[in-house]
Coordinates of C-alpha atoms in Angstrom, one line a residue:
M1 CA -47.9 -16.4 41.1
T2 CA -44.8 -18.0 41.9
A3 CA -44.4 -20.4 45.2
V4 CA -42.6 -18.7 47.8
A5 CA -40.2 -21.0 49.6
V6 CA -39.1 -20.8 53.3
S7 CA -35.3 -22.2 53.5
G8 CA -33.8 -20.7 56.3
I9 CA -34.5 -19.4 59.6
G10 CA -33.1 -17.2 62.4
V11 CA -33.8 -16.5 65.5
V12 CA -33.1 -15.0 68.7
S13 CA -36.0 -14.9 71.5
A14 CA -36.1 -15.9 75.2
L15 CA -36.0 -19.3 74.4
G16 CA -32.1 -19.2 73.1
T17 CA -30.1 -18.3 69.8
G18 CA -30.9 -20.3 67.0
V19 CA -33.6 -22.4 65.6
E20 CA -33.0 -25.4 67.2
P21 CA -33.7 -24.2 70.8
F22 CA -36.7 -21.9 69.7
W23 CA -38.1 -25.1 68.5
E24 CA -37.1 -27.5 70.9
G25 CA -38.1 -24.7 73.7
L26 CA -41.3 -24.7 71.4
V27 CA -42.5 -28.7 71.3
A28 CA -41.5 -28.9 75.1
G29 CA -43.9 -25.9 76.2
R30 CA -41.4 -24.0 78.0
S31 CA -41.9 -20.3 79.0
G32 CA -38.8 -17.8 78.3
V33 CA -40.7 -15.8 80.6
A34 CA -38.4 -14.7 84.4
P35 CA -37.5 -12.0 86.4
I36 CA -35.7 -9.1 84.2
A37 CA -32.4 -8.9 85.3
R38 CA -30.6 -6.9 82.2
F39 CA -31.7 -3.4 83.7
P40 CA -33.2 -1.9 86.9
V41 CA -37.1 -2.5 87.5
P42 CA -38.6 -3.4 90.4
A43 CA -38.3 -6.6 92.4
G44 CA -39.9 -9.9 90.5
T45 CA -41.2 -7.5 87.3
L46 CA -41.5 -9.6 84.6
G47 CA -40.0 -10.4 80.7
A48 CA -39.2 -12.7 78.1
E49 CA -35.5 -11.9 77.4
A50 CA -33.5 -12.7 74.7
P51 CA -29.9 -13.7 75.5
A52 CA -26.8 -11.3 75.5
L53 CA -25.1 -11.5 72.3
D54 CA -21.4 -11.2 70.9
A55 CA -21.3 -8.5 68.3
R56 CA -18.0 -9.5 67.3
A57 CA -20.1 -12.9 65.9
F58 CA -22.1 -11.0 63.7
V59 CA -21.0 -7.9 62.8
R60 CA -18.1 -7.5 59.8
S61 CA -17.4 -3.7 59.0
P62 CA -16.4 -1.1 60.9
V63 CA -19.8 0.8 60.5
G64 CA -21.2 -2.1 62.7
R65 CA -19.1 -1.4 65.4
R66 CA -21.5 1.4 66.8
I67 CA -24.9 -1.1 66.2
D68 CA -27.1 -0.6 69.0
R69 CA -29.3 -3.6 70.3
L70 CA -31.9 -3.9 68.5
S71 CA -29.8 -3.8 65.3
L72 CA -28.0 -6.4 66.6
L73 CA -30.6 -8.3 66.8
A74 CA -32.4 -8.1 64.0
L75 CA -28.8 -8.6 62.2
A76 CA -27.8 -11.7 64.1
A77 CA -31.3 -13.0 62.7
C78 CA -30.1 -12.2 59.6
R79 CA -27.0 -14.1 59.7
L80 CA -28.3 -17.2 61.2
A81 CA -31.0 -17.6 58.9
L82 CA -28.4 -17.8 55.9
V83 CA -26.5 -20.1 57.2
D84 CA -29.4 -22.4 57.8
A85 CA -30.2 -22.2 54.4
G86 CA -27.1 -22.8 52.9
L87 CA -26.3 -19.2 51.6
G88 CA -22.8 -17.6 51.9
P89 CA -21.8 -14.4 50.1
E90 CA -20.7 -15.6 47.1
A91 CA -24.3 -17.4 46.8
I92 CA -26.0 -14.2 46.9
D93 CA -26.2 -11.5 44.0
P94 CA -26.6 -8.4 46.1
T95 CA -29.0 -6.7 42.8
R96 CA -31.4 -9.7 43.4
T97 CA -31.7 -9.7 47.1
G98 CA -34.3 -8.0 49.3
L99 CA -34.5 -7.2 52.6
G100 CA -37.7 -6.5 55.1
L101 CA -37.3 -5.5 58.4
G102 CA -40.4 -5.1 60.7
T103 CA -40.5 -3.4 64.7
A104 CA -43.0 -2.0 66.0
L105 CA -40.9 1.0 68.2
G106 CA -37.4 0.5 67.5
N107 CA -34.3 1.1 69.3
L108 CA -35.6 1.9 72.9
S109 CA -32.7 1.1 75.0
E110 CA -30.7 4.2 73.4
T111 CA -33.8 6.7 72.7
G112 CA -34.5 6.8 76.5
P113 CA -31.5 8.0 77.5
F114 CA -30.3 10.2 74.6
L115 CA -34.1 12.6 75.0
D116 CA -33.6 12.6 79.3
R117 CA -30.4 14.3 78.4
L118 CA -31.7 16.6 75.7
H119 CA -34.6 17.5 78.3
A120 CA -32.4 17.9 80.7
G121 CA -30.7 20.7 79.0
R122 CA -27.2 18.1 78.6
S123 CA -25.5 17.5 75.4
A124 CA -26.1 14.4 74.1
N125 CA -23.7 12.3 71.7
P126 CA -24.4 13.0 67.9
L127 CA -23.3 9.6 67.1
V128 CA -25.8 8.0 68.9
F129 CA -28.5 9.7 67.1
P130 CA -28.4 7.5 63.5
N131 CA -29.3 4.3 66.1
M132 CA -32.6 5.7 66.5
V133 CA -34.4 6.3 63.5
M134 CA -36.9 3.6 62.8
N135 CA -35.1 2.2 59.9
A136 CA -31.6 2.1 61.2
A137 CA -31.8 -1.9 61.4
L138 CA -32.4 -2.2 57.9
S139 CA -29.5 -0.1 57.4
Y140 CA -27.2 -2.1 59.6
A141 CA -28.5 -4.8 58.1
S142 CA -27.8 -3.6 54.5
I143 CA -24.4 -2.8 54.8
E144 CA -23.2 -5.9 57.0
L145 CA -24.6 -8.1 54.5
G146 CA -23.9 -6.2 51.2
V147 CA -27.9 -6.4 50.0
S148 CA -28.4 -3.8 47.7
G149 CA -31.5 -5.2 46.4
P150 CA -35.1 -3.4 47.1
S151 CA -35.3 -2.9 51.2
A152 CA -38.3 -1.7 53.7
L153 CA -38.6 -1.1 57.0
L154 CA -42.6 -1.6 57.8
T155 CA -44.3 -0.9 61.3
E156 CA -47.7 -1.7 62.1
Q157 CA -47.5 -2.4 65.4
E158 CA -48.4 -5.9 66.9
A159 CA -48.2 -7.1 63.3
S160 CA -45.0 -5.9 62.1
G161 CA -43.2 -8.6 61.6
E162 CA -46.2 -10.4 59.4
A163 CA -45.9 -7.2 57.6
A164 CA -42.4 -7.5 56.5
L165 CA -42.9 -11.2 55.7
A166 CA -45.7 -10.1 53.4
W167 CA -43.6 -7.7 51.8
G168 CA -40.9 -10.0 51.6
A169 CA -42.9 -13.1 49.9
Q170 CA -44.7 -10.7 47.7
L171 CA -41.5 -9.0 46.1
V172 CA -40.0 -13.1 45.7
A173 CA -43.7 -14.2 44.0
D174 CA -43.6 -10.9 41.6
G175 CA -40.0 -12.3 40.8
A176 CA -38.5 -8.8 41.5
V177 CA -35.7 -10.8 43.5
D178 CA -34.6 -14.0 43.7
V179 CA -33.6 -14.3 47.4
C180 CA -35.2 -12.0 49.9
L181 CA -34.7 -11.8 53.9
A182 CA -37.5 -10.9 55.7
G183 CA -38.6 -10.5 59.7
G184 CA -38.4 -8.2 62.6
A185 CA -36.9 -7.3 65.7
D186 CA -38.3 -5.6 69.0
E187 CA -36.0 -4.8 72.1
L188 CA -37.4 -4.8 75.8
A189 CA -36.2 -1.7 77.4
P190 CA -36.2 0.4 80.5
L191 CA -38.4 3.0 79.0
R192 CA -40.8 0.3 77.2
H193 CA -41.3 -1.0 81.4
Q194 CA -41.9 2.6 82.7
V195 CA -44.8 3.2 80.1
L196 CA -46.5 0.0 80.8
H197 CA -46.0 0.1 84.9
E198 CA -47.1 3.5 85.1
A199 CA -49.9 1.9 82.8
G200 CA -50.7 -0.3 85.3
L201 CA -50.3 -3.1 82.3
L202 CA -47.1 -5.0 83.9
P203 CA -48.8 -8.6 85.5
R204 CA -47.4 -10.5 88.1
T205 CA -47.5 -13.3 86.6
A206 CA -46.5 -15.5 83.3
G207 CA -48.5 -14.7 80.6
R208 CA -51.1 -17.2 80.3
P209 CA -52.9 -17.0 76.5
F210 CA -56.7 -17.4 76.3
D211 CA -57.0 -17.9 79.7
P212 CA -60.0 -16.0 81.4
A213 CA -57.9 -15.3 84.6
A214 CA -54.8 -13.8 83.2
E215 CA -53.4 -10.9 84.5
G216 CA -52.3 -9.7 81.4
A217 CA -49.4 -9.7 78.4
V218 CA -45.9 -10.1 79.3
P219 CA -43.6 -7.7 77.3
G220 CA -40.9 -10.1 75.6
E221 CA -38.4 -9.3 73.0
G222 CA -36.6 -10.8 70.0
A223 CA -36.2 -11.4 66.3
A224 CA -36.8 -13.8 63.5
V225 CA -35.7 -13.7 60.2
L226 CA -36.5 -15.8 57.1
V227 CA -34.7 -16.5 54.1
L228 CA -37.5 -16.4 51.3
E229 CA -36.7 -18.1 47.8
S230 CA -39.1 -19.1 45.1
L231 CA -39.4 -22.6 44.9
A232 CA -37.7 -23.3 41.8
H233 CA -34.5 -21.5 43.1
A234 CA -34.4 -23.5 45.8
R235 CA -35.0 -26.3 44.0
A236 CA -32.4 -26.1 41.5
R237 CA -29.5 -25.0 44.6
G238 CA -30.8 -28.3 46.3
A239 CA -32.0 -26.6 49.3
R240 CA -33.6 -28.2 52.1
V241 CA -37.1 -26.1 52.3
Y242 CA -39.4 -25.8 55.5
A243 CA -42.9 -24.8 54.0
Q244 CA -44.1 -22.3 51.5
L245 CA -44.9 -18.7 52.2
V246 CA -48.4 -17.6 50.9
P247 CA -48.3 -13.1 50.6
H248 CA -51.5 -11.5 51.9
P249 CA -52.5 -7.7 51.6
G250 CA -54.2 -7.8 55.2
F251 CA -57.2 -6.0 56.2
G252 CA -58.9 -3.4 58.7
V253 CA -61.7 -4.7 61.0
P254 CA -63.7 -2.1 63.1
A255 CA -61.6 -0.6 66.2
P256 CA -60.5 2.2 68.4
V257 CA -57.4 3.9 66.9
H258 CA -55.2 2.8 69.5
G259 CA -57.4 -0.2 70.5
W260 CA -58.2 -3.6 69.9
P261 CA -61.7 -4.9 67.8
R262 CA -64.6 -5.3 69.8
D263 CA -66.7 -7.2 67.7
P264 CA -65.7 -10.8 66.8
G265 CA -67.9 -10.5 63.8
P266 CA -65.6 -8.7 61.1
L267 CA -62.6 -10.1 61.9
A268 CA -64.3 -13.8 61.6
D269 CA -65.9 -13.0 58.1
R270 CA -62.7 -11.9 56.8
L271 CA -60.8 -14.6 58.2
R272 CA -63.2 -17.3 57.0
A273 CA -62.1 -17.9 53.3
L274 CA -58.3 -18.0 54.8
A275 CA -59.1 -20.5 57.8
V276 CA -61.6 -23.0 55.4
D277 CA -58.7 -25.8 55.1
V278 CA -56.5 -25.1 57.7
D279 CA -54.8 -27.7 59.9
A280 CA -54.1 -25.5 62.8
V281 CA -53.6 -22.1 63.4
V282 CA -51.3 -19.9 65.3
S283 CA -53.1 -17.5 66.9
A284 CA -51.9 -14.3 68.6
A285 CA -53.2 -14.0 71.7
C286 CA -51.1 -13.2 74.6
G287 CA -52.8 -12.9 78.0
T288 CA -54.7 -10.2 77.5
P289 CA -58.2 -11.4 78.4
E290 CA -60.7 -9.0 77.0
V291 CA -58.7 -9.2 73.5
D292 CA -57.5 -12.7 74.2
G293 CA -61.5 -13.1 74.1
V294 CA -62.5 -11.7 71.0
E295 CA -59.9 -13.4 68.7
A296 CA -61.2 -16.8 70.2
A297 CA -64.5 -16.0 69.1
A298 CA -63.7 -15.0 65.9
L299 CA -61.3 -18.0 65.4
A300 CA -64.2 -20.2 66.3
R301 CA -66.4 -18.7 63.7
A302 CA -63.9 -18.8 61.2
L303 CA -63.1 -22.4 61.8
G304 CA -67.2 -23.2 61.3
G305 CA -67.4 -25.1 64.2
R306 CA -64.3 -27.4 63.1
A307 CA -62.2 -29.0 65.7
V308 CA -58.5 -27.4 65.0
P309 CA -55.3 -26.9 66.7
V310 CA -54.4 -23.8 68.0
T311 CA -51.3 -22.8 69.8
A312 CA -50.1 -19.5 71.2
P313 CA -46.6 -19.3 71.4
R314 CA -46.5 -15.6 73.0
G315 CA -46.8 -17.1 76.4
A316 CA -43.3 -18.5 75.8
F317 CA -41.7 -15.7 74.0
G318 CA -43.7 -12.2 74.9
D319 CA -45.6 -10.2 73.3
F320 CA -43.7 -7.8 71.0
G321 CA -44.3 -6.0 67.9
A322 CA -42.3 -8.1 65.9
A323 CA -43.7 -11.2 67.5
G324 CA -45.5 -12.1 64.5
A325 CA -42.4 -12.8 62.9
L326 CA -41.4 -15.7 65.4
A327 CA -45.0 -16.9 65.1
V328 CA -44.2 -17.8 61.2
A329 CA -41.1 -19.2 61.9
E330 CA -43.0 -21.1 63.8
A331 CA -45.8 -22.3 61.8
A332 CA -42.9 -23.1 58.8
L333 CA -41.4 -25.6 61.3
M334 CA -44.8 -26.8 62.2
V335 CA -45.6 -27.5 58.8
A336 CA -41.9 -29.5 58.2
H337 CA -41.8 -31.6 61.7
G338 CA -46.1 -32.5 61.6
V339 CA -46.5 -31.0 65.6
V340 CA -48.2 -28.3 67.2
P341 CA -46.4 -27.3 69.9
P342 CA -48.1 -26.5 73.6
T343 CA -49.3 -22.9 74.6
A344 CA -47.1 -22.4 77.0
G345 CA -48.7 -20.7 80.6
A346 CA -52.0 -22.0 79.3
T347 CA -54.2 -23.8 81.8
A348 CA -57.6 -23.0 80.5
A349 CA -59.4 -22.1 77.1
P350 CA -62.4 -21.7 75.1
A351 CA -64.8 -24.3 75.3
D352 CA -65.5 -24.1 71.7
L353 CA -61.4 -23.5 70.5
D354 CA -58.4 -26.4 70.2
V355 CA -56.1 -24.8 72.1
V356 CA -53.6 -27.1 72.2
I357 CA -52.2 -27.4 76.4
G358 CA -49.9 -29.5 78.1
S359 CA -47.8 -31.3 75.3
A360 CA -47.0 -31.0 71.7
R361 CA -49.5 -32.7 69.3
R362 CA -48.5 -34.8 66.1
A363 CA -50.6 -33.9 63.2
P364 CA -50.4 -33.9 59.5
L365 CA -50.3 -30.4 58.7
R366 CA -50.9 -29.1 55.1
T367 CA -51.7 -25.5 55.8
V368 CA -51.1 -23.3 59.3
L369 CA -53.0 -20.1 59.8
V370 CA -51.2 -17.2 61.3
D371 CA -54.0 -14.5 62.1
G372 CA -51.9 -12.0 62.6
L373 CA -53.9 -9.4 64.9
A374 CA -52.6 -6.1 66.2
R375 CA -54.5 -3.0 67.9
G376 CA -56.1 -0.2 65.4
G377 CA -58.3 -3.2 63.7
V378 CA -55.1 -4.0 61.8
C379 CA -55.0 -7.6 60.3
R380 CA -51.8 -9.0 58.4
P381 CA -52.8 -12.8 58.6
L382 CA -49.9 -15.2 56.6
R383 CA -51.1 -19.0 55.3
V384 CA -47.8 -21.2 55.3
T385 CA -48.4 -24.5 53.4
A386 CA -46.3 -28.0 53.0
V387 CA -44.7 -28.4 49.8
A388 CA -46.4 -30.0 47.1

C-alpha cells in the first residue's frame, strides 16, 4: 500500500485560527471553553466557540458570497492547510485532487430559522435552502478550490472527521489522486443548544475528560483539514511531512442505536491489534463519565497494561461531530514534535490509564492511535506514524 503523508494542516478551533495557535494551546493545556457570546443563551452557558472569520479572506468566487458559516469554517481550514503544505493553485491538478469532508449535523445556524419560518406559515428565503443541504460545505469548497477529482461528504456522528480522513487516505493509498484534502467541520448554533438544554445535557463547568465527577461534555465547534498525498509525491516536491496516516475501514461494536457502547470488552478486543505498539493515544473522552469510563476500560485492556500516555483534546476545543479531525491533526503534530499535550480540564484519571495531566510530556513517538469512538457502536480508529 502506498504510504500516505500528512503535508499540511489547517485548523479553526476555540484555540484560534491556524495550526500554530492550535498546537501552542494544546501544549500549554489551555481550554477554549467559555460563556457563549455569539448568540443568545442563558447566562453562563458554556461552549467552545471558534473565532469569527472574515469571509473575504477565504472566498474568491461569486457563488461564495452566499456561503454559510459552517461552509466557511471548512473552506478556511482547506485554504489554511494548502498554505501550510506549500501548495498554490498552480501546483494542483484539479482532476487529480480529492476532497473529503465530515460533519455530524451540517448547517444549523440557517436551518433552524428557515424551518421556524416555514412552520409558522411564513415564507422563507429560497436562496438559503441550498446551504441547508448536508454537502453544502463540500460544494462550496470544491467550487472555491477548483477541485474536480473524487469528493465525498461523510456523516458518522462523533466520528465524522475520522471517517472523512480514512476515506481520503485510502484514496491516496490507492493511487486514485495525487493530493486529497480531508477533514471535517461542525458548528455551534442556537438550535443545537436548545436541544441540549431541553435534554439537560449542558454542563455548568468546563469539560473534564475521564473525571468521574465531571458534569458532561461541553459542546464545541471548529474545522480541521489535512493535506494528504503519497510520501513519494511529497518528497518529490520537497514538502515538509508531519507524519504518515494509515487508513482503516473502522468497525462496529454492540451498542444502543443512538447510544454509546456499555461493555468495554468488544471494543478492547477490536482495538488491541491497533494499539499493540503505539506510543500514545488521542482519546475521544469528553467529560461524560459513563462514556469515558467505558472508553478508559477498553483502552486499558487494549494496551495490555503498558503505561502509554493518553491525551483527550475535547477538554480544550469542545465536543462535536467533526472533533476527530482536530484529534488527528493533533496526533500528526505530536509525532512531528515528540510531545504529548496534557488533557485540558482533567484533574483526575483512571488508575489503570496514563492520562497526561497538568503539563505536556516529551517522548519519542513513532505511532499514535486516534481511537475514533462514536455513538451507535461506531469506531473509526486511525494510526498516525512517523516518517521512516
